[in-house]
PDB file of C-alpha atoms in Angstrom:
ATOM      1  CA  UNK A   1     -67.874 -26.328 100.330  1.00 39.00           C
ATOM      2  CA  UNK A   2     -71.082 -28.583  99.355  1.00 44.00           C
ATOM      3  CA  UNK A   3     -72.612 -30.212 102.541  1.00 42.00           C
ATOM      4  CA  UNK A   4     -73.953 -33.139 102.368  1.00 47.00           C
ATOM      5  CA  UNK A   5     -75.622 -36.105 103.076  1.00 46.00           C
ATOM      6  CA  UNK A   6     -73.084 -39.047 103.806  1.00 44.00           C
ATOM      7  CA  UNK A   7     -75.173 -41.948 105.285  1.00 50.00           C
ATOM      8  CA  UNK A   8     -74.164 -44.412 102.499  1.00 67.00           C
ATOM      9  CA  UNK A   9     -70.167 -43.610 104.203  1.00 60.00           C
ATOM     10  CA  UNK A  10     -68.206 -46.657 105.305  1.00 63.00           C
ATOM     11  CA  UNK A  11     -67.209 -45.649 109.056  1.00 64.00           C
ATOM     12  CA  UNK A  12     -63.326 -46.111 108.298  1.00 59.00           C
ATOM     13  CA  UNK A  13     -63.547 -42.859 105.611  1.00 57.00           C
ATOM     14  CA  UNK A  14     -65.893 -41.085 107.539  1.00 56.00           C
ATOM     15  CA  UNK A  15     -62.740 -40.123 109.578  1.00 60.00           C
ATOM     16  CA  UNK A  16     -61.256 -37.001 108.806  1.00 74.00           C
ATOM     17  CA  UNK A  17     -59.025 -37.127 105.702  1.00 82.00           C
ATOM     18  CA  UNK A  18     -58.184 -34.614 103.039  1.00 91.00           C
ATOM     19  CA  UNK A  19     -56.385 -34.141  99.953  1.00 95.00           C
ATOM     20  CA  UNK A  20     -55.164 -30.664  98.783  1.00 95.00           C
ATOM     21  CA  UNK A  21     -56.620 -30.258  95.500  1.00 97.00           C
ATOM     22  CA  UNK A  22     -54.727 -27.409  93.133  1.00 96.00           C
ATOM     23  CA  UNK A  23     -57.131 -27.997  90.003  1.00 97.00           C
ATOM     24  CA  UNK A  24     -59.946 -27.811  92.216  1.00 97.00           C
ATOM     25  CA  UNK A  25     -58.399 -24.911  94.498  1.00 97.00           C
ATOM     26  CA  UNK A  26     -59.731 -26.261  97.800  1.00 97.00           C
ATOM     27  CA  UNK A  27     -59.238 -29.360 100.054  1.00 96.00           C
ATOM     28  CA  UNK A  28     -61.107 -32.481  99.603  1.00 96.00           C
ATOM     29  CA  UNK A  29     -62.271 -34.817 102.614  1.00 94.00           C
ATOM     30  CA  UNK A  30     -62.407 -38.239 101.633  1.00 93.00           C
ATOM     31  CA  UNK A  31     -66.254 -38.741 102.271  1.00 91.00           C
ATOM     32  CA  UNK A  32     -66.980 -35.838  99.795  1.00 95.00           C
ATOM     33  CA  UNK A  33     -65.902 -38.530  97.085  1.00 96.00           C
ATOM     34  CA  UNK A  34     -69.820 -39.554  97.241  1.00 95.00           C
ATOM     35  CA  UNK A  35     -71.461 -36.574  96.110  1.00 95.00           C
ATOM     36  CA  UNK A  36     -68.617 -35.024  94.241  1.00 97.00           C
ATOM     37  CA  UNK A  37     -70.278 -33.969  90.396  1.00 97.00           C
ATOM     38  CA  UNK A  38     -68.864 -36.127  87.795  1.00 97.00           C
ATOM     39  CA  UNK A  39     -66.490 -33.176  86.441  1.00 98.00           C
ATOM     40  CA  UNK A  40     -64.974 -32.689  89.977  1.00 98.00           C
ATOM     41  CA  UNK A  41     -64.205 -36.469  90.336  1.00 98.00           C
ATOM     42  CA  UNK A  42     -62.579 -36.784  87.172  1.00 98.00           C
ATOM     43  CA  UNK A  43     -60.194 -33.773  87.760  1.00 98.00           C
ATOM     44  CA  UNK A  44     -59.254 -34.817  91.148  1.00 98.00           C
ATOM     45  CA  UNK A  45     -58.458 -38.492  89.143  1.00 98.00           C
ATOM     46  CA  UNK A  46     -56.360 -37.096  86.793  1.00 98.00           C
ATOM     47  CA  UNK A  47     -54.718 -34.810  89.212  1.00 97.00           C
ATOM     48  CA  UNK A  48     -53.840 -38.063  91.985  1.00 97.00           C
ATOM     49  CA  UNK A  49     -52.977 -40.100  89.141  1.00 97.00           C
ATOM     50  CA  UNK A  50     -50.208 -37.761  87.886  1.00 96.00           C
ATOM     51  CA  UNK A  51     -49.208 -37.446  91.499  1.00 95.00           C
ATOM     52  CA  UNK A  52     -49.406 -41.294  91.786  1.00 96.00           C
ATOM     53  CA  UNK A  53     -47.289 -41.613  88.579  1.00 96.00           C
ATOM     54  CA  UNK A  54     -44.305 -39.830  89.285  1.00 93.00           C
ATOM     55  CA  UNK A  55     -42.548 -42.009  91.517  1.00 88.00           C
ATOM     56  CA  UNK A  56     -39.742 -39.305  92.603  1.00 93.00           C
ATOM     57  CA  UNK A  57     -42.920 -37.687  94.956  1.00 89.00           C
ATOM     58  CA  UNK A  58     -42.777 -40.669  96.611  1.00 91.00           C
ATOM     59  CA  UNK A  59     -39.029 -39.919  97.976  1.00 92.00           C
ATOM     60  CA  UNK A  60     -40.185 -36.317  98.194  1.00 93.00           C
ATOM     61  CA  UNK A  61     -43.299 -36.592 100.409  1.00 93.00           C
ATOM     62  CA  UNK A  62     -44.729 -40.016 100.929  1.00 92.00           C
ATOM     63  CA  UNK A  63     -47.876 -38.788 102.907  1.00 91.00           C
ATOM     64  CA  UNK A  64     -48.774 -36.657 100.366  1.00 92.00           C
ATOM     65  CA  UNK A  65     -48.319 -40.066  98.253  1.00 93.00           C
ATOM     66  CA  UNK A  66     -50.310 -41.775 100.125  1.00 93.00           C
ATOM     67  CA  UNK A  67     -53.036 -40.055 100.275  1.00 94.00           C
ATOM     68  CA  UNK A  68     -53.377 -39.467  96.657  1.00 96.00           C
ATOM     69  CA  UNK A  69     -53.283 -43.187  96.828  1.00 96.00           C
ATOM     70  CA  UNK A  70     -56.355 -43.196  99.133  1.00 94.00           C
ATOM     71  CA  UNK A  71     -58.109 -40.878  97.029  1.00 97.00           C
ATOM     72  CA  UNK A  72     -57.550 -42.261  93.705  1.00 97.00           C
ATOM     73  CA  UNK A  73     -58.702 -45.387  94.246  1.00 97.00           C
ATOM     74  CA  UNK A  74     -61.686 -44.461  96.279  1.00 96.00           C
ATOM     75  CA  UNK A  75     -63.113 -42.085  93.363  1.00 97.00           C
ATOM     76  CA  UNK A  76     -62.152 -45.261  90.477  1.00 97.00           C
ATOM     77  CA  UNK A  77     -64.250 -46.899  92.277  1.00 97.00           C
ATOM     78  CA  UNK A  78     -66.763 -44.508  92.920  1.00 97.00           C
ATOM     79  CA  UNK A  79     -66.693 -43.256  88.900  1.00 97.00           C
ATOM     80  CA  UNK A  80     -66.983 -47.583  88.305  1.00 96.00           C
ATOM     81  CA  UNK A  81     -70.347 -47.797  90.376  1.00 95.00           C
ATOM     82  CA  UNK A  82     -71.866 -44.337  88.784  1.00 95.00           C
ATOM     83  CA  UNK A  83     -71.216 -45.870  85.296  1.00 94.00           C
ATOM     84  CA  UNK A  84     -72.699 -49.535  86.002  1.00 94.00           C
ATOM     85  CA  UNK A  85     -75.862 -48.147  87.444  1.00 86.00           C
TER      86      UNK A  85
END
């Protein structure tokens, strides 16, 4: 797991929240978003996206959900910054 450096993390996702990540075989904490390489975001997009999209995994496990909600929308914006600047 990269260590890093996550000063520019809000204090609400510098608490302790991960997403299970099959494409990239390991868990993900939320404030790893930042300094995740490009390729690595845009798998873990894809992947919470199709999780996101398939509204019977709602029913099925809504934390799970959820958090693929959390993460999603974090690294769209994150992706959305790295492209403007």
């Amino acid at each position: 797991m990269q260590l890093g450096n996550y000063q520019e993390v809000p204090h609400q996702e510098s608490r302790e929240k991960w997403f299970r990540s099959h494409l990239l075989d390991r868990e993900v904490e939320l404030k790893e978003l930042y300094e995740m390489p490009q390729q690595d975001l845009d798998l873990l997009m894809a992947e919470t996206a199709e999780l996101r999209s398939d509204i019977g995994n709602r029913e099925r496990n809504l934390g799970k959900f959820c958090t693929a909600g959390y993460f999603l929308e974090l690294a769209r914006i994150i992706d959305k910054r790295r492209v403007e600047s």
